[in-house]
Amino acid sequence: MNELAEVEQQIKALHEQLVAGEIFLNLGKRLAQLSKNLKGHRREKFENHELDPLFMVELQLTVNNDLIDHDRPLAKGLVEAIPGALQTTKIHLRHQLVGFINWAVEHHRLSNEQLQWLTVNLLQAKYFYNHLTERNSPAVYGRSLGLVYFRYLLYAARKQKKPINLQVVKRLINRLAVAMLAERDTRGFVEGAGWVQIFAAYAGLCNEICADDRLKRADKLFLMASYLKAYEQLTTPLTMSEPDEGAGFINQTLKTHPLYRRYFINELQEWRKKLDTLNMEKTATWHQVFNHRHLLQIMLMDETLPPEIADAIMNQENNS
């Protein structure tokens, strides 16, 4: 965890440099340098979180009694148990927890204070970075579910016109950048355990964060750059809709300002140069090649993609 804390401080400094206009087109290379400090680690024993059966009963009763208690915020104890509950590895419980947050947001059952509290607590390193640098750890289920919850919390707070505290959002951006660069688990569906798809969850959360009008363009560019660099460096395949979510996030960002488009075109050129230097006799290389191709092909399917981006992608594809 100390390793991640050190990299987070470096990520924060890099983010601040970008906001200050001290760096721009070399951001990707700086992110790549930082990612080298994030080594994979041998998988350690995972302590499975056992949910209190009473918590799940209370959760279900809360939903069932909505017609009676619909004007009341959720019980304090129920909300305070959520961060720990999200660490469960049991597929049926995870499904119930996703359904619960969807219901709670749709029916306005979380007060703004509760939304703020949940965001701050889920952002703790013990949840956000839990077994992060280990490949295929069961902790990924909790981390992925946490990312889903962040999307709901940010959305709900924004709709209440009392968005999540801006400093908390910026801390989320920095931790998200660290997590994406350090992520080692690219599984899609795991038989008997359910969905992982963490790179889809990363892209979805990035997109939700970028909907915050309080953020500067540099903040949003930092997210896009971090996602791109993390995606570029994966040496295992993404095959279960993760590139679709990634393309959706990137395309949405590129449509909003020429600054993002200029950065992306430069990064696209650098990415192609890197691929051309890889050893084509290694399996990892071909995973990188097809991840790259899959992302760009999905981006091109968007008819509203800015012409200069479509041209840059097509030129690269024709010259590959």
Steps between C-alpha positions, in 0.01 A plus 500: 500500500795735560597453136154610389504798737829619351373466143179679598704800615685499169171472310361793698805710413469407133130590505582839653769563237249433224244736655772766530585461129853379569459178301273384218605272214763327716241401759468146362873435529501631856210270590683206343805576713288501815332173406839330498510554876181297537628145503273200512507303825444139591144438608457516876232336710166673458275532804147457371254744655211313659186708490281519806178321397305771680647760264359325195164455673490871590601591147218295351246627754597857417422442132177312577376773737559782254132587474492557877835673558560666164556847652766384745874474427657160542582390853844617614614150595402360163699768313804457725507125427511546121879552449578173677212318331635585153806286568300177477599249233161329488333556166139508621584755770683721252194495275281602793735783591497638144122479494484676836706805400303527178177498699629743764611756241189463284274551801710779655556310822857616560541843656780719368684454826484123450623530140795710614579260786489190281726657237765598754494162670508291181801706392709362785812318382393181680208475258623679186844335491404167657744236358529728196839391363421128525380304199156336529440569869142455634530860627430617145129438551485755780708751308286463189177529698638808673559665162137433408388661826712809436315555173165490677618726784646766269191494281256522792685786669519695174124453444441637852697810389736438791781311323768307683759731655739609225813413697362149551436470125857607423632246747282241327656597165851447637417167663321388186812579295715295737254209496472490121877508453552230763209270408598139435159332464346505153255213540152540355267228629620244755302179510342452839590849617352739246617813324821693556534734197695749706627696202140556396432627852802731483382650170145543626617683811734722297205596281285583802774714656539695175132599520597730791502857364712622792804316370752667273584362158838394637329282765302320232802472273692343787234232535494425128879488483521266799239266355674493161841429652362226723316341207806523275720315746273200556662174391187288546187509283184701558226300334170562680381851408770686695628673182141606424481691828846642443413619150182658633691697762775612261259599222282698738805691624641562152175659385511773764817697417790513247749475789408136557509424129850644462624293792335181376645528149848548643455206737365284216819560303718416800295185564556383140875559531508291816311212340746499210789437741345200680616141458239341273593151619350565844139431590486820708582704191204363309272574795619860487450516123145366510400710805619804305319400182179412681484838676559699182251298296228562758584871507453515123150355528382830653365707209540821703872449558691822410634469142863565597487211746342264247764601243784445747372153585442404137845622398658291772298193407594538133869531585514213749 
